[in-house]
CSV table of C-alpha atoms in Angstrom, one decimal:
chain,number,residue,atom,x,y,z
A,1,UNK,CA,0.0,0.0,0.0
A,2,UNK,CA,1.1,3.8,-0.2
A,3,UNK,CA,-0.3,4.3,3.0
A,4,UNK,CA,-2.2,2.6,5.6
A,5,UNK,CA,-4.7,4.5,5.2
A,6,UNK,CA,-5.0,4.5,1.4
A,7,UNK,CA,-8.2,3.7,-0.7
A,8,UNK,CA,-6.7,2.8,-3.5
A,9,UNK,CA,-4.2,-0.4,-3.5
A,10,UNK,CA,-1.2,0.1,-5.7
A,11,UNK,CA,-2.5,-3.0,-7.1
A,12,UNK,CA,-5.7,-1.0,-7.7
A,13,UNK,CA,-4.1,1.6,-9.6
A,14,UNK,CA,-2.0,-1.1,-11.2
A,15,UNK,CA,-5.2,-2.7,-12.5
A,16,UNK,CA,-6.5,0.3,-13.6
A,17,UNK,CA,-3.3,0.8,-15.7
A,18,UNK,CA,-3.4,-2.6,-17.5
A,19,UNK,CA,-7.3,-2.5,-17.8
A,20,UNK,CA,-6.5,0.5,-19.8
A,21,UNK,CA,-3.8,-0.5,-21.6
A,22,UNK,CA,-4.5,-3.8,-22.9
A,23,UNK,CA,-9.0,-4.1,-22.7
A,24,UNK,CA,-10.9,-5.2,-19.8
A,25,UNK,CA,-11.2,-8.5,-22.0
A,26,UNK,CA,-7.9,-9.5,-22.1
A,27,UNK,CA,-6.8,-9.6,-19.0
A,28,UNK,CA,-6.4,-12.8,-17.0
A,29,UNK,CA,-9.5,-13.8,-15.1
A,30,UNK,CA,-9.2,-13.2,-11.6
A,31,UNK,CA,-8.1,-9.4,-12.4
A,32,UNK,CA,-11.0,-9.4,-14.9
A,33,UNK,CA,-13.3,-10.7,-11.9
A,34,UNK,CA,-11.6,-8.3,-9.4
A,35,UNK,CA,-12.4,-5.0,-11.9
A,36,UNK,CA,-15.9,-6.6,-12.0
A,37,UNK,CA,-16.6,-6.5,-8.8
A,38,UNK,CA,-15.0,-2.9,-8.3
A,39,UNK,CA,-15.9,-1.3,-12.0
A,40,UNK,CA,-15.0,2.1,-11.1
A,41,UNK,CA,-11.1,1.2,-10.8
A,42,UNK,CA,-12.2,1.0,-14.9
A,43,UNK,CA,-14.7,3.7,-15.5
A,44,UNK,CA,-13.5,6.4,-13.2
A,45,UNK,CA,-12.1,9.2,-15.5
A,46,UNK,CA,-8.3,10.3,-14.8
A,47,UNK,CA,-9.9,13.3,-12.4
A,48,UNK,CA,-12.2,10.8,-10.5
A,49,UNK,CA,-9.0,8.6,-9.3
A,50,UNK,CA,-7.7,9.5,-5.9
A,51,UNK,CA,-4.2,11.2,-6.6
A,52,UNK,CA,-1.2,9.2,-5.8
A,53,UNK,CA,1.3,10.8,-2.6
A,54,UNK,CA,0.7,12.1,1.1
A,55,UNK,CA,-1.6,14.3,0.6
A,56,UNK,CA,-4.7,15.0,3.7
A,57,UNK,CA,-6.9,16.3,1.9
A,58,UNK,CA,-7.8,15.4,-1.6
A,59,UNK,CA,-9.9,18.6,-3.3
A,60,UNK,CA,-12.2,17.4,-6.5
A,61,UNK,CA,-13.6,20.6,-7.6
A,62,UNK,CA,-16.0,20.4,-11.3
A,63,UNK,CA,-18.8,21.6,-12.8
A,64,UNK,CA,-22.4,20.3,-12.0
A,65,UNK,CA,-23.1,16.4,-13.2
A,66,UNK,CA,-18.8,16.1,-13.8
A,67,UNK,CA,-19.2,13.1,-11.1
A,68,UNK,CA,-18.4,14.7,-8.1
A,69,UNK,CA,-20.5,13.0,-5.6
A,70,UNK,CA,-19.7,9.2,-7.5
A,71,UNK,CA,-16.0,9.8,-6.8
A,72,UNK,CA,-15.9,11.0,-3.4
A,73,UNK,CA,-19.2,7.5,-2.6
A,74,UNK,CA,-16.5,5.4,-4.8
A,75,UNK,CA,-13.4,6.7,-2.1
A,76,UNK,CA,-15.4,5.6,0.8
A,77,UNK,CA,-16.7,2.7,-0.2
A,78,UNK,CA,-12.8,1.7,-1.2
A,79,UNK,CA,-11.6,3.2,1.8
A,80,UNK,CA,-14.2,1.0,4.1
A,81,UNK,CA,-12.6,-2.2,2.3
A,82,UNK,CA,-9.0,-1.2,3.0
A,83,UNK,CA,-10.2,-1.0,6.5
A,84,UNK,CA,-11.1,2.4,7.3
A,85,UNK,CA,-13.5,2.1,10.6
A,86,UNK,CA,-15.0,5.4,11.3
A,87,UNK,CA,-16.0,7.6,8.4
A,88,UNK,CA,-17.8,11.5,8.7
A,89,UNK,CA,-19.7,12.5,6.2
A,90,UNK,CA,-20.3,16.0,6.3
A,91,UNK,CA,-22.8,17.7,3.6
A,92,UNK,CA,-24.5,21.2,3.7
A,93,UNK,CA,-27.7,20.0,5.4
A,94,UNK,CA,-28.7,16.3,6.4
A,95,UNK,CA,-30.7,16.2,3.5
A,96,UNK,CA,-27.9,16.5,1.0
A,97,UNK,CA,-26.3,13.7,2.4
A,98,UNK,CA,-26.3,10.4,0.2
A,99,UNK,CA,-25.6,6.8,0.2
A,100,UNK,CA,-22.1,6.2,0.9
A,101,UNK,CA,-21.9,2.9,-1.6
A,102,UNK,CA,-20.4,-0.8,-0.7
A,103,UNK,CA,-23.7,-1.8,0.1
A,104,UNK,CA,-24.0,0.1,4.2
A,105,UNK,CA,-27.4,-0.1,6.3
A,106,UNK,CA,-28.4,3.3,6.8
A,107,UNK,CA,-29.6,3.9,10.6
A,108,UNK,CA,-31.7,7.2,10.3
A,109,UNK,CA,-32.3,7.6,14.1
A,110,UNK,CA,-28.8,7.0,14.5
A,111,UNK,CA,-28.0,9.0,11.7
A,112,UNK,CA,-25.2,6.6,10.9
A,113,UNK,CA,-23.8,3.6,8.1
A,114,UNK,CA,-23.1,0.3,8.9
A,115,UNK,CA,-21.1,-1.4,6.5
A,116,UNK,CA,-21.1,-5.5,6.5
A,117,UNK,CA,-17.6,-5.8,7.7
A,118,UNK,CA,-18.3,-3.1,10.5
A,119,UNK,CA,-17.2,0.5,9.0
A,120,UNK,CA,-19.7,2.9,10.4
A,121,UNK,CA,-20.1,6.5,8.5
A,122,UNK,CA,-21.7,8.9,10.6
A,123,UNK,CA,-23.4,11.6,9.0
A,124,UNK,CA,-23.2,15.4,10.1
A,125,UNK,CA,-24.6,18.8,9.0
A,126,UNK,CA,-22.1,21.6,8.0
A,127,UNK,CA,-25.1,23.8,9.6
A,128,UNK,CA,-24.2,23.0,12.9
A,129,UNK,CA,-20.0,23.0,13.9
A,130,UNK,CA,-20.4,21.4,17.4
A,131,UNK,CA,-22.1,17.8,16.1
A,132,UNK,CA,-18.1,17.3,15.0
A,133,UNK,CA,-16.8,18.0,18.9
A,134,UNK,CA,-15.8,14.4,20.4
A,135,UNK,CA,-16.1,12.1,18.0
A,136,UNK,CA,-13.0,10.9,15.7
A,137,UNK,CA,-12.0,9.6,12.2
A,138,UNK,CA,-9.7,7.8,10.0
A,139,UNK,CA,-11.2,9.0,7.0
A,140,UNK,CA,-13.8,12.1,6.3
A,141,UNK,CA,-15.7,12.7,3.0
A,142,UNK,CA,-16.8,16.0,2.7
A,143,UNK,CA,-19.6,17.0,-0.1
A,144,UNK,CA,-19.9,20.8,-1.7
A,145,UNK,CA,-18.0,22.5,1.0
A,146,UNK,CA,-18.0,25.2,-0.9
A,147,UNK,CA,-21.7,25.7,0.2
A,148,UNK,CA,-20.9,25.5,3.8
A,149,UNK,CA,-22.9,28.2,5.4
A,150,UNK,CA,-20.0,27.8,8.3
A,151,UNK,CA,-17.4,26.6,6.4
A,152,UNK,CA,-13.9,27.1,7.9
A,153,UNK,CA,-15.7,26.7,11.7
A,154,UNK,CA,-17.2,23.0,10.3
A,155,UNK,CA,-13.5,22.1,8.6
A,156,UNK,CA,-11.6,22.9,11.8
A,157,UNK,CA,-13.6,20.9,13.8
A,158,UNK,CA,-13.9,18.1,11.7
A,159,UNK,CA,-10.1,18.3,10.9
A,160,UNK,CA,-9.7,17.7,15.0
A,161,UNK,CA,-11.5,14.9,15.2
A,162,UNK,CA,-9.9,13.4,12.0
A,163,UNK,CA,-6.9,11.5,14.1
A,164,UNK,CA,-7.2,7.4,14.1
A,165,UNK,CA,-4.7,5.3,12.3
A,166,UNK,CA,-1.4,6.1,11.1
A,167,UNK,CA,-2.4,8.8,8.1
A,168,UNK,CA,-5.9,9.8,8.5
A,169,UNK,CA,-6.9,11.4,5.3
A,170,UNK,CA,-10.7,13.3,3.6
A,171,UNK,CA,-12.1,14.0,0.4
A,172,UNK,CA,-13.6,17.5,-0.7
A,173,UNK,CA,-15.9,17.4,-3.7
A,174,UNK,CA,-17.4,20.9,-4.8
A,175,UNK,CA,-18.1,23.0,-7.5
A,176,UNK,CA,-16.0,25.8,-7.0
A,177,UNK,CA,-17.2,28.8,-5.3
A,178,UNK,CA,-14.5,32.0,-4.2
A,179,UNK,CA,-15.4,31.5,-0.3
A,180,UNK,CA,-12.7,31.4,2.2
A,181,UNK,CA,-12.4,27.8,2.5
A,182,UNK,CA,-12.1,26.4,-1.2
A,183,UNK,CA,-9.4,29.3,-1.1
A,184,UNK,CA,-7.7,28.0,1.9
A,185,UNK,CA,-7.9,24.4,0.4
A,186,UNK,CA,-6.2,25.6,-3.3
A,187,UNK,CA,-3.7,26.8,-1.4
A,188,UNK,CA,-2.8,23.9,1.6
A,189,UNK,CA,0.4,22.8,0.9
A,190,UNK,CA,-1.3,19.1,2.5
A,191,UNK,CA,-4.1,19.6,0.0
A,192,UNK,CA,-4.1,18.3,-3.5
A,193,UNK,CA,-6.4,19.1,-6.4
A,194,UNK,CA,-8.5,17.7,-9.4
A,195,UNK,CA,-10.5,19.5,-11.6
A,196,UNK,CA,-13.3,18.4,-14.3
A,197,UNK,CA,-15.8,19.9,-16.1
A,198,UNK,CA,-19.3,19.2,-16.9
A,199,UNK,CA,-18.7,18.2,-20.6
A,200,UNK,CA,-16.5,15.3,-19.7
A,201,UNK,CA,-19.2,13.6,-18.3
A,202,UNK,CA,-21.7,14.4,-20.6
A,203,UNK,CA,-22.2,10.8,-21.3
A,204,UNK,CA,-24.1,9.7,-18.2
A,205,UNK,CA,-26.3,13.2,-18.5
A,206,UNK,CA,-29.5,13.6,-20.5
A,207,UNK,CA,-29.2,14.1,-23.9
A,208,UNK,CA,-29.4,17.5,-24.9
A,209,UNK,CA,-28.2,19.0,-21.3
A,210,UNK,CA,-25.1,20.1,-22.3
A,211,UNK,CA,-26.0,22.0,-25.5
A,212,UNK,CA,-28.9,23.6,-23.2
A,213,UNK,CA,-26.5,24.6,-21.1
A,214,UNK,CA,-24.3,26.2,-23.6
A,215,UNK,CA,-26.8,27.6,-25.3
A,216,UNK,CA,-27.7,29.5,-22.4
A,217,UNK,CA,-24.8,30.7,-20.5
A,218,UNK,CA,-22.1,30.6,-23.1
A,219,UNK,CA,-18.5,31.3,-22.0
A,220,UNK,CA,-19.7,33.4,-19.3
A,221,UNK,CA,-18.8,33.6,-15.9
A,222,UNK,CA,-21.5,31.7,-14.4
A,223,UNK,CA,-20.7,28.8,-17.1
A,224,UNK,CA,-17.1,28.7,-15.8
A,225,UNK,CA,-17.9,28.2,-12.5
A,226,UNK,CA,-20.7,25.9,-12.8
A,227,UNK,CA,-20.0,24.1,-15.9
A,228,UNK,CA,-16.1,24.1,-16.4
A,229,UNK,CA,-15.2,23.5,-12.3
A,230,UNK,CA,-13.3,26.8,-13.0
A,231,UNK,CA,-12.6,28.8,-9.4
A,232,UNK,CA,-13.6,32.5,-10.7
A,233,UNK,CA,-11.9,35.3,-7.7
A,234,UNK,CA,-14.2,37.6,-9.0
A,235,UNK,CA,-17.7,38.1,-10.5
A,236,UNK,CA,-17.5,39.3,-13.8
A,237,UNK,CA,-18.1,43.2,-13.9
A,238,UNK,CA,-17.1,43.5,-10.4
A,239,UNK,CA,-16.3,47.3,-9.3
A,240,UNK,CA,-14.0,45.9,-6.5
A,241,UNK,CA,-11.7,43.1,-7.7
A,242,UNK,CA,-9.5,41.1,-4.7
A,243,UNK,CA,-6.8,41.9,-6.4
A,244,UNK,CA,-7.5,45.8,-6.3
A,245,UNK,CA,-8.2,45.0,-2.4
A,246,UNK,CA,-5.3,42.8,-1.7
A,247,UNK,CA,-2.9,45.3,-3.0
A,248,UNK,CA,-4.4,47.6,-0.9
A,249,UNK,CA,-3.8,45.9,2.8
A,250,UNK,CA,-1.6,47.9,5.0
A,251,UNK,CA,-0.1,45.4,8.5
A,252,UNK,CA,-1.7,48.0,11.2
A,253,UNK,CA,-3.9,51.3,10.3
A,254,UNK,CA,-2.7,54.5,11.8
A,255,UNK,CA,-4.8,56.7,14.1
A,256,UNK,CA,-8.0,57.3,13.1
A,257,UNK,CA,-9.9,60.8,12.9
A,258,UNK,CA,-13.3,59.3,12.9
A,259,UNK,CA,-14.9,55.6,12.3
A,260,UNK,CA,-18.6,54.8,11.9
A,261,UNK,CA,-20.3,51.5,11.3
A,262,UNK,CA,-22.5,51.2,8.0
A,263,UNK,CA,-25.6,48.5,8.4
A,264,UNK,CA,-27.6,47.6,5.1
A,265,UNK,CA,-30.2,45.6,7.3
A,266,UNK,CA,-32.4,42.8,4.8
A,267,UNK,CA,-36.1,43.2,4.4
A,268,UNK,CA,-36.3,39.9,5.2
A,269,UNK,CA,-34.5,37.0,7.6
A,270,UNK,CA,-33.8,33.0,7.3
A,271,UNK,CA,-31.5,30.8,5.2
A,272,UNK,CA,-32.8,32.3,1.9
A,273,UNK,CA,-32.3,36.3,2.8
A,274,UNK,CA,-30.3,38.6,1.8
A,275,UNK,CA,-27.1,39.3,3.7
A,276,UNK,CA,-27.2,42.2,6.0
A,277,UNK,CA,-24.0,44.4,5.3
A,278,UNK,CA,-22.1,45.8,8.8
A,279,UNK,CA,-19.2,47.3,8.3
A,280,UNK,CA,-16.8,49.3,10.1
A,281,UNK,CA,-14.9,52.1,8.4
A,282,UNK,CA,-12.5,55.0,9.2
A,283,UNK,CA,-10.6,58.0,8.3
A,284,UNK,CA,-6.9,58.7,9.0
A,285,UNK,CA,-4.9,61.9,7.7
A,286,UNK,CA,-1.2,61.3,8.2
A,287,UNK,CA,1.8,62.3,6.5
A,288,UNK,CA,3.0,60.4,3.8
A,289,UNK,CA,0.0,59.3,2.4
A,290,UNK,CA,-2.8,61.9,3.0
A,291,UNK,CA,-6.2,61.5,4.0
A,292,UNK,CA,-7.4,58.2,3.0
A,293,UNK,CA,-10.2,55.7,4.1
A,294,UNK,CA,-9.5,52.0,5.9
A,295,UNK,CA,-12.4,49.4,6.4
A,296,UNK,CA,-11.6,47.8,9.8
A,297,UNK,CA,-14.1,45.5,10.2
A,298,UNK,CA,-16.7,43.1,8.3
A,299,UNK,CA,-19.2,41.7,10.6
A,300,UNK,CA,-21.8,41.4,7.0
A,301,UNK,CA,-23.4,37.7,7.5
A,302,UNK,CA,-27.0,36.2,6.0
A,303,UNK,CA,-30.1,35.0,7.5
A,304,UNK,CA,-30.3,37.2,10.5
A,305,UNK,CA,-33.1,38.3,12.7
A,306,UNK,CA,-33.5,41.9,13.1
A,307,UNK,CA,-32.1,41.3,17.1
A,308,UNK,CA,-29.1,39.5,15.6
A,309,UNK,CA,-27.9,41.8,12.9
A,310,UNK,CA,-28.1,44.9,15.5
A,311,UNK,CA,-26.1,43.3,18.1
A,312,UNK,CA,-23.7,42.5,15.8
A,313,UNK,CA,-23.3,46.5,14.5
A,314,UNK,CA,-23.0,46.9,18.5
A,315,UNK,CA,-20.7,44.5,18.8
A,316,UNK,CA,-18.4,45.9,16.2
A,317,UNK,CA,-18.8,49.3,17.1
A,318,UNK,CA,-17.8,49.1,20.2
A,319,UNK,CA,-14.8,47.0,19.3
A,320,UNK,CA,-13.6,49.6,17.1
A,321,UNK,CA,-14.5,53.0,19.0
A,322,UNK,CA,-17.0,53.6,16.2
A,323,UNK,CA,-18.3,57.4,16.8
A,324,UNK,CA,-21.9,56.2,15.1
A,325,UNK,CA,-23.8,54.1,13.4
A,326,UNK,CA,-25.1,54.8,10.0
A,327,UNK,CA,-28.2,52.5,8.5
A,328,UNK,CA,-30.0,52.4,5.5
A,329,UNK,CA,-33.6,53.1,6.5
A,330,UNK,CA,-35.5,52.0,3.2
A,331,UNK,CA,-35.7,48.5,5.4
A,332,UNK,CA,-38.1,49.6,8.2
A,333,UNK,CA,-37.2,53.3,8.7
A,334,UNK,CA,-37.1,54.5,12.1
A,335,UNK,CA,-37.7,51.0,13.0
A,336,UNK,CA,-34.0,50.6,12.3
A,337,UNK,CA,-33.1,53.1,15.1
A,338,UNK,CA,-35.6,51.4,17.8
A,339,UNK,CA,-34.2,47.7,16.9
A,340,UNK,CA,-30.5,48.8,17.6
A,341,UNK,CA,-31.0,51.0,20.6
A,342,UNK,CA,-33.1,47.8,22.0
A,343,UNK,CA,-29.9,46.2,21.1
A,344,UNK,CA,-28.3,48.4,23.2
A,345,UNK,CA,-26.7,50.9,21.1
A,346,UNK,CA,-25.7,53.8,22.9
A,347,UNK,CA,-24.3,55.4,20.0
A,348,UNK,CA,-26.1,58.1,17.4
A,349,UNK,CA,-27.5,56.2,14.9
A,350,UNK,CA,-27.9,57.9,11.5
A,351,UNK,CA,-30.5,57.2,9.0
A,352,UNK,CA,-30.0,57.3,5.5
């Protein structure tokens, strides 16, 4: 084996190689029966076969219907028969979480897969961090993490927990998505990466999709992201690029003269709402560089109640000194001031 720990057998990927090679047909018959009983060591696609190396974390990024979700079933079910024990499964919700493969019972009180030889998968929601605290892993599969709604909070965890055998290792399958933690994962020098778009899968989709598909959104941006696997920084037309922003980081602001916190609040709250924007911003005049502008602080976050949001521009304004608080009053008007002061702003609020 590579590792201990290893789905794949180097006699799988040996197999694999010679299945290729020389036809499924023609190979002797106990490899042919072997393939037979484990066809994806055949069909998986270059992008779908779990890199070779010590890597931790194996990232599959594609576009939608590239095979995502077989790959990273296909890695469990091999890593369960190489004798991996305990197995998270982490999706976005509990409802996006699927069959594991290898044939497991599924326990739904239990929320847990039993596997014949006695590989249990536990399965955990990406919604809630703390379900990850206590138990631990020798192998992790995690499923569109770039749809996380607590992404990097849900990875740590689970990445603490993720400590039995000898090289403990987890699968990320996503279509790409610019948040924080696909970022962080391009980037892990423990991480490695395969990427694969829609079209090279187009065979096991309806007929038709594809050219729908292209028909419709083209080269654009969305189509890279969705359809090529492509990880797109930023949105196409974009007024602020991260590159504009990055260049513009400074190690420590100077003194301000005066710093406010902006709130955009949502008409609206729950998982489907609009984020509400808080921000903290200020102005510093010093020589060298003039009189320029420095955002401090980014407390902006989605689904939140009317109490939650205003604590949070509270919160950041009195972490930050903020002289006032500015909100946009198209949402509810003056009940904008009344919902932070019963958050106990003590601050002037601004409408505008």
């Amino acid at each position: 084996r590579l590792n201990s720990n290893d789905a794949w057998t180097l006699q799988d990927y040996a197999l694999r190689a010679l299945a290729k090679r020389y036809g499924l047909n023609n190979l002797p018959t106990e490899m042919r029966e072997y393939l037979k009983r484990n066809p994806f060591l055949f069909e998986a696609r270059d992008t779908q076969v779990p890199p070779r190396g010590d890597w931790r974390t194996w990232l599959f990024m594609g576009g939608r219907g590239a095979g995502k979700t077989r790959a990273g079933a296909e890695w469990v079910r091999m890593a369960v028969k190489a004798g991996c024990r305990r197995v998270a499964l982490v999706g976005p919700a509990l409802s996006d979480l699927e069959g594991a493969g290898g044939m497991p019972v599924y326990e739904v009180s239990r929320r847990r897969l039993v596997w014949p030889n006695g590989a249990e998968g536990f399965a955990f929601s990406a919604e809630d961090p703390d379900s990850l605290r206590g138990p631990q892993f020798d192998a992790a599969w995690c499923d569109e993490v770039g749809a996380w709604a607590k992404g990097e909070a849900v990875w740590d965890t689970l990445q603490m927990g993720l400590r039995m055998g000898p090289f403990p290792r987890c699968v990320a399958t996503t279509t790409p998505r610019p948040v924080d933690l696909v970022k962080r994962l391009v980037g892990a020098p423990d991480s490695v990466m395969t990427r694969s778009a829609t079209q090279e899968n187009a065979a096991n989709l309806s007929p038709g999709f594809m050219a729908t598909m292209e028909a419709a959104y083209g080269s654009s941006s969305l189509a890279r992201q969705e359809l090529m696997g492509e990880l797109i920084a930023d949105p196409e037309g974009a007024l602020f690029v991260r590159s504009r922003i990055d260049r513009s980081r400074v190690f420590a602001a100077p003194a301000m003269t005066d710093i406010v916190v902006a709130v955009d609040p949502p008409a609206t709250s729950g998982p489907r709402a609009d984020a509400c924007g808080i921000v903290a911003a200020g102005v510093a005049e010093a020589t060298g560089f003039g009189r320029r502008c420095f955002v401090l602080g980014d407390a902006s976050a989605p689904g939140l109640r009317p109490a939650d949001w205003a604590s949070r521009a509270v919160a950041l304004a009195e972490a930050v000194g903020a002289s006032m608080i500015i909100a946009e009053a198209n949402q509810g008007g003056e009940m904008v001031r009344q919902t932070l002061m019963s958050a106990g702003c003590r601050l002037p609020v601004r409408l505008v």
